[in-house]
Amino acid sequence: MESFKSESFWKPAFGRGEAESFLQAQAERVCVIRPSSQAGAYSLTYRLGASYQHNKLDVANGQFVVRDTRGAIREFRRIEDVLTHLGVSKYTGPAEAGGNYNAIPTGPPIGGGGGPPPPPPGNMGRPGAAPGRAPMQRSASTFRTRSPAGSPMMQRRE
């Protein structure tokens, strides 16, 4: 029933203010679920224009009970049906963003992601400093570089 707690839009450490701050950087109608200030309930929070909506989400008799912002009460068996009813989508970014402490790590371990190591500091503009980087020639008002296809390009300095 509460399987959403394993997903990245579950934010157990968020209060109202943290949810609003987090959602500022997200698209409109992207939601997070967080504990409600009322014991035993949850809040589904999303941004709508410049304001934020906080929908109370209870769990009773194996169903999600939602009171939307107009006061209407509806019951749903799946969290996806709640999201559809409210016209929102769940946050699907990194689970670590915003303190999801229930997340299961995925992907390669930190520091062991494979690929060549980054070049040492100070070598970024020099020939051969990093794979795929073209050497640059500079003058007072223009600089020359090579396109990925190998042809020279001239650009004017601003």
PDB file of C-alpha atoms in Angstrom:
ATOM      1  CA  MET A   1       0.000   0.000   0.000  1.00  0.00           C
ATOM      2  CA  GLU A   2       2.716   2.489   0.923  1.00  0.00           C
ATOM      3  CA  SER A   3       5.110   1.283  -1.781  1.00  0.00           C
ATOM      4  CA  PHE A   4       5.772   4.926  -2.722  1.00  0.00           C
ATOM      5  CA  LYS A   5       8.227   5.038   0.191  1.00  0.00           C
ATOM      6  CA  SER A   6      10.804   3.292  -2.009  1.00  0.00           C
ATOM      7  CA  GLU A   7      10.502   5.916  -4.770  1.00  0.00           C
ATOM      8  CA  SER A   8      12.427   9.153  -5.259  1.00  0.00           C
ATOM      9  CA  PHE A   9       9.375  11.384  -4.734  1.00  0.00           C
ATOM     10  CA  TRP A  10       9.024  10.211  -1.100  1.00  0.00           C
ATOM     11  CA  LYS A  11      10.760  12.821   1.079  1.00  0.00           C
ATOM     12  CA  PRO A  12      10.565  11.665   4.721  1.00  0.00           C
ATOM     13  CA  ALA A  13      12.705  14.531   6.038  1.00  0.00           C
ATOM     14  CA  PHE A  14      10.662  17.304   4.396  1.00  0.00           C
ATOM     15  CA  GLY A  15       8.261  19.665   6.062  1.00  0.00           C
ATOM     16  CA  ARG A  16       6.120  22.186   4.201  1.00  0.00           C
ATOM     17  CA  GLY A  17       8.940  24.713   3.771  1.00  0.00           C
ATOM     18  CA  GLU A  18      11.505  22.186   2.574  1.00  0.00           C
ATOM     19  CA  ALA A  19       9.042  20.788   0.027  1.00  0.00           C
ATOM     20  CA  GLU A  20       8.309  24.250  -1.357  1.00  0.00           C
ATOM     21  CA  SER A  21      12.011  25.137  -1.572  1.00  0.00           C
ATOM     22  CA  PHE A  22      12.808  21.851  -3.296  1.00  0.00           C
ATOM     23  CA  LEU A  23       9.978  22.226  -5.818  1.00  0.00           C
ATOM     24  CA  GLN A  24      11.077  25.729  -6.867  1.00  0.00           C
ATOM     25  CA  ALA A  25      13.659  24.096  -9.137  1.00  0.00           C
ATOM     26  CA  GLN A  26      11.183  21.549 -10.548  1.00  0.00           C
ATOM     27  CA  ALA A  27       8.654  21.872 -13.348  1.00  0.00           C
ATOM     28  CA  GLU A  28       5.144  22.932 -12.479  1.00  0.00           C
ATOM     29  CA  ARG A  29       2.922  20.064 -11.218  1.00  0.00           C
ATOM     30  CA  VAL A  30       5.852  17.843 -10.213  1.00  0.00           C
ATOM     31  CA  CYS A  31       5.041  16.487  -6.768  1.00  0.00           C
ATOM     32  CA  VAL A  32       6.674  15.033  -3.698  1.00  0.00           C
ATOM     33  CA  ILE A  33       5.045  13.119  -0.868  1.00  0.00           C
ATOM     34  CA  ARG A  34       6.135  13.951   2.662  1.00  0.00           C
ATOM     35  CA  PRO A  35       4.905  13.293   6.192  1.00  0.00           C
ATOM     36  CA  SER A  36       1.979  15.524   7.109  1.00  0.00           C
ATOM     37  CA  SER A  37       1.957  17.699  10.192  1.00  0.00           C
ATOM     38  CA  GLN A  38      -1.084  15.596  11.197  1.00  0.00           C
ATOM     39  CA  ALA A  39      -0.033  12.269  12.717  1.00  0.00           C
ATOM     40  CA  GLY A  40      -0.543   9.224  10.500  1.00  0.00           C
ATOM     41  CA  ALA A  41      -1.139  11.239   7.325  1.00  0.00           C
ATOM     42  CA  TYR A  42       0.941  12.361   4.369  1.00  0.00           C
ATOM     43  CA  SER A  43       1.010  15.514   2.264  1.00  0.00           C
ATOM     44  CA  LEU A  44       1.322  15.527  -1.501  1.00  0.00           C
ATOM     45  CA  THR A  45       2.939  18.855  -2.425  1.00  0.00           C
ATOM     46  CA  TYR A  46       3.327  20.441  -5.858  1.00  0.00           C
ATOM     47  CA  ARG A  47       3.824  23.869  -7.403  1.00  0.00           C
ATOM     48  CA  LEU A  48       1.077  25.501  -9.424  1.00  0.00           C
ATOM     49  CA  GLY A  49       2.293  28.780 -10.895  1.00  0.00           C
ATOM     50  CA  ALA A  50       3.735  30.857  -8.072  1.00  0.00           C
ATOM     51  CA  SER A  51       1.818  29.016  -5.332  1.00  0.00           C
ATOM     52  CA  TYR A  52       2.123  25.603  -3.735  1.00  0.00           C
ATOM     53  CA  GLN A  53      -0.617  23.050  -3.195  1.00  0.00           C
ATOM     54  CA  HIS A  54      -0.548  20.712  -0.197  1.00  0.00           C
ATOM     55  CA  ASN A  55      -3.045  17.853  -0.446  1.00  0.00           C
ATOM     56  CA  LYS A  56      -3.685  15.718   2.631  1.00  0.00           C
ATOM     57  CA  LEU A  57      -3.259  12.025   1.876  1.00  0.00           C
ATOM     58  CA  ASP A  58      -4.599   9.473   4.379  1.00  0.00           C
ATOM     59  CA  VAL A  59      -4.465   5.700   4.183  1.00  0.00           C
ATOM     60  CA  ALA A  60      -7.634   3.918   5.346  1.00  0.00           C
ATOM     61  CA  ASN A  61      -9.057   0.479   4.597  1.00  0.00           C
ATOM     62  CA  GLY A  62      -6.303  -0.248   2.080  1.00  0.00           C
ATOM     63  CA  GLN A  63      -7.023   2.905   0.083  1.00  0.00           C
ATOM     64  CA  PHE A  64      -5.541   6.353  -0.326  1.00  0.00           C
ATOM     65  CA  VAL A  65      -8.019   8.972   0.844  1.00  0.00           C
ATOM     66  CA  VAL A  66      -7.371  12.363  -0.745  1.00  0.00           C
ATOM     67  CA  ARG A  67      -8.839  15.723   0.122  1.00  0.00           C
ATOM     68  CA  ASP A  68      -8.022  17.980  -2.776  1.00  0.00           C
ATOM     69  CA  THR A  69      -7.599  21.742  -2.571  1.00  0.00           C
ATOM     70  CA  ARG A  70     -11.340  22.260  -3.221  1.00  0.00           C
ATOM     71  CA  GLY A  71     -12.265  20.057  -0.248  1.00  0.00           C
ATOM     72  CA  ALA A  72     -13.530  17.074  -2.269  1.00  0.00           C
ATOM     73  CA  ILE A  73     -12.740  13.658  -0.758  1.00  0.00           C
ATOM     74  CA  ARG A  74     -11.880  10.759  -3.059  1.00  0.00           C
ATOM     75  CA  GLU A  75     -10.525   7.240  -2.465  1.00  0.00           C
ATOM     76  CA  PHE A  76      -8.002   5.445  -4.679  1.00  0.00           C
ATOM     77  CA  ARG A  77      -6.363   2.024  -4.585  1.00  0.00           C
ATOM     78  CA  ARG A  78      -3.078   3.083  -6.216  1.00  0.00           C
ATOM     79  CA  ILE A  79      -0.855   6.135  -5.755  1.00  0.00           C
ATOM     80  CA  GLU A  80      -0.700   6.487  -9.555  1.00  0.00           C
ATOM     81  CA  ASP A  81      -4.474   7.005  -9.582  1.00  0.00           C
ATOM     82  CA  VAL A  82      -4.115   9.786  -6.996  1.00  0.00           C
ATOM     83  CA  LEU A  83      -1.523  11.519  -9.182  1.00  0.00           C
ATOM     84  CA  THR A  84      -3.755  11.230 -12.258  1.00  0.00           C
ATOM     85  CA  HIS A  85      -6.754  12.619 -10.367  1.00  0.00           C
ATOM     86  CA  LEU A  86      -4.750  15.637  -9.174  1.00  0.00           C
ATOM     87  CA  GLY A  87      -3.099  16.134 -12.586  1.00  0.00           C
ATOM     88  CA  VAL A  88       0.450  15.913 -11.222  1.00  0.00           C
ATOM     89  CA  SER A  89       3.529  13.823 -11.937  1.00  0.00           C
ATOM     90  CA  LYS A  90       5.955  12.432  -9.414  1.00  0.00           C
ATOM     91  CA  TYR A  91       9.484  13.739  -8.963  1.00  0.00           C
ATOM     92  CA  THR A  92      11.772  11.242 -10.697  1.00  0.00           C
ATOM     93  CA  GLY A  93      15.199  12.786 -10.122  1.00  0.00           C
ATOM     94  CA  PRO A  94      17.935  11.415  -7.890  1.00  0.00           C
ATOM     95  CA  ALA A  95      16.558   9.863  -4.733  1.00  0.00           C
ATOM     96  CA  GLU A  96      19.333  11.491  -2.718  1.00  0.00           C
ATOM     97  CA  ALA A  97      18.005  14.963  -3.534  1.00  0.00           C
ATOM     98  CA  GLY A  98      15.940  16.098  -0.627  1.00  0.00           C
ATOM     99  CA  GLY A  99      16.806  13.464   1.928  1.00  0.00           C
ATOM    100  CA  ASN A 100      15.218  10.230   0.792  1.00  0.00           C
ATOM    101  CA  TYR A 101      16.799   7.991   3.373  1.00  0.00           C
ATOM    102  CA  ASN A 102      14.867   4.914   2.235  1.00  0.00           C
ATOM    103  CA  ALA A 103      16.349   4.889  -1.262  1.00  0.00           C
ATOM    104  CA  ILE A 104      18.334   1.949  -2.566  1.00  0.00           C
ATOM    105  CA  PRO A 105      21.510   3.179  -4.299  1.00  0.00           C
ATOM    106  CA  THR A 106      21.763   2.460  -8.006  1.00  0.00           C
ATOM    107  CA  GLY A 107      24.469   2.915 -10.598  1.00  0.00           C
ATOM    108  CA  PRO A 108      28.220   2.528 -10.294  1.00  0.00           C
ATOM    109  CA  PRO A 109      29.905   3.193  -6.961  1.00  0.00           C
ATOM    110  CA  ILE A 110      31.229   6.684  -6.372  1.00  0.00           C
ATOM    111  CA  GLY A 111      34.747   6.959  -7.728  1.00  0.00           C
ATOM    112  CA  GLY A 112      34.430   3.719  -9.693  1.00  0.00           C
ATOM    113  CA  GLY A 113      32.317   4.901 -12.594  1.00  0.00           C
ATOM    114  CA  GLY A 114      34.781   3.806 -15.270  1.00  0.00           C
ATOM    115  CA  GLY A 115      36.155   5.868 -18.114  1.00  0.00           C
ATOM    116  CA  PRO A 116      39.378   7.841 -18.170  1.00  0.00           C
ATOM    117  CA  PRO A 117      40.213   9.973 -15.152  1.00  0.00           C
ATOM    118  CA  PRO A 118      39.845  13.732 -15.554  1.00  0.00           C
ATOM    119  CA  PRO A 119      42.964  15.663 -16.561  1.00  0.00           C
ATOM    120  CA  PRO A 120      44.964  17.258 -13.764  1.00  0.00           C
ATOM    121  CA  PRO A 121      44.161  20.911 -12.981  1.00  0.00           C
ATOM    122  CA  GLY A 122      45.933  23.415 -15.224  1.00  0.00           C
ATOM    123  CA  ASN A 123      45.966  21.265 -18.385  1.00  0.00           C
ATOM    124  CA  MET A 124      42.513  22.105 -19.708  1.00  0.00           C
ATOM    125  CA  GLY A 125      43.494  24.306 -22.689  1.00  0.00           C
ATOM    126  CA  ARG A 126      46.651  22.498 -23.737  1.00  0.00           C
ATOM    127  CA  PRO A 127      46.832  20.083 -26.677  1.00  0.00           C
ATOM    128  CA  GLY A 128      46.142  16.538 -25.620  1.00  0.00           C
ATOM    129  CA  ALA A 129      44.933  17.607 -22.165  1.00  0.00           C
ATOM    130  CA  ALA A 130      41.704  15.674 -22.371  1.00  0.00           C
ATOM    131  CA  PRO A 131      40.296  13.277 -24.963  1.00  0.00           C
ATOM    132  CA  GLY A 132      37.973  15.051 -27.385  1.00  0.00           C
ATOM    133  CA  ARG A 133      39.210  18.564 -26.603  1.00  0.00           C
ATOM    134  CA  ALA A 134      40.640  20.597 -29.487  1.00  0.00           C
ATOM    135  CA  PRO A 135      43.708  22.796 -28.985  1.00  0.00           C
ATOM    136  CA  MET A 136      42.980  26.518 -28.962  1.00  0.00           C
ATOM    137  CA  GLN A 137      44.923  29.412 -30.517  1.00  0.00           C
ATOM    138  CA  ARG A 138      44.308  32.870 -29.070  1.00  0.00           C
ATOM    139  CA  SER A 139      44.799  36.410 -30.306  1.00  0.00           C
ATOM    140  CA  ALA A 140      43.769  39.812 -28.964  1.00  0.00           C
ATOM    141  CA  SER A 141      40.225  39.929 -30.344  1.00  0.00           C
ATOM    142  CA  THR A 142      39.505  36.478 -31.745  1.00  0.00           C
ATOM    143  CA  PHE A 143      40.353  32.950 -30.945  1.00  0.00           C
ATOM    144  CA  ARG A 144      40.495  29.900 -33.126  1.00  0.00           C
ATOM    145  CA  THR A 145      39.425  26.420 -32.217  1.00  0.00           C
ATOM    146  CA  ARG A 146      38.561  23.299 -34.116  1.00  0.00           C
ATOM    147  CA  SER A 147      35.067  21.943 -34.478  1.00  0.00           C
ATOM    148  CA  PRO A 148      34.388  18.325 -33.500  1.00  0.00           C
ATOM    149  CA  ALA A 149      34.684  17.492 -37.232  1.00  0.00           C
ATOM    150  CA  GLY A 150      38.179  19.019 -37.333  1.00  0.00           C
ATOM    151  CA  SER A 151      37.527  22.191 -39.350  1.00  0.00           C
ATOM    152  CA  PRO A 152      38.735  25.527 -37.931  1.00  0.00           C
ATOM    153  CA  MET A 153      36.177  27.960 -36.493  1.00  0.00           C
ATOM    154  CA  MET A 154      36.739  31.637 -35.727  1.00  0.00           C
ATOM    155  CA  GLN A 155      34.903  33.329 -32.886  1.00  0.00           C
ATOM    156  CA  ARG A 156      35.017  36.962 -31.838  1.00  0.00           C
ATOM    157  CA  ARG A 157      35.696  37.794 -28.211  1.00  0.00           C
ATOM    158  CA  GLU A 158      33.078  39.956 -26.544  1.00  0.00           C
TER     159      GLU A 158
END
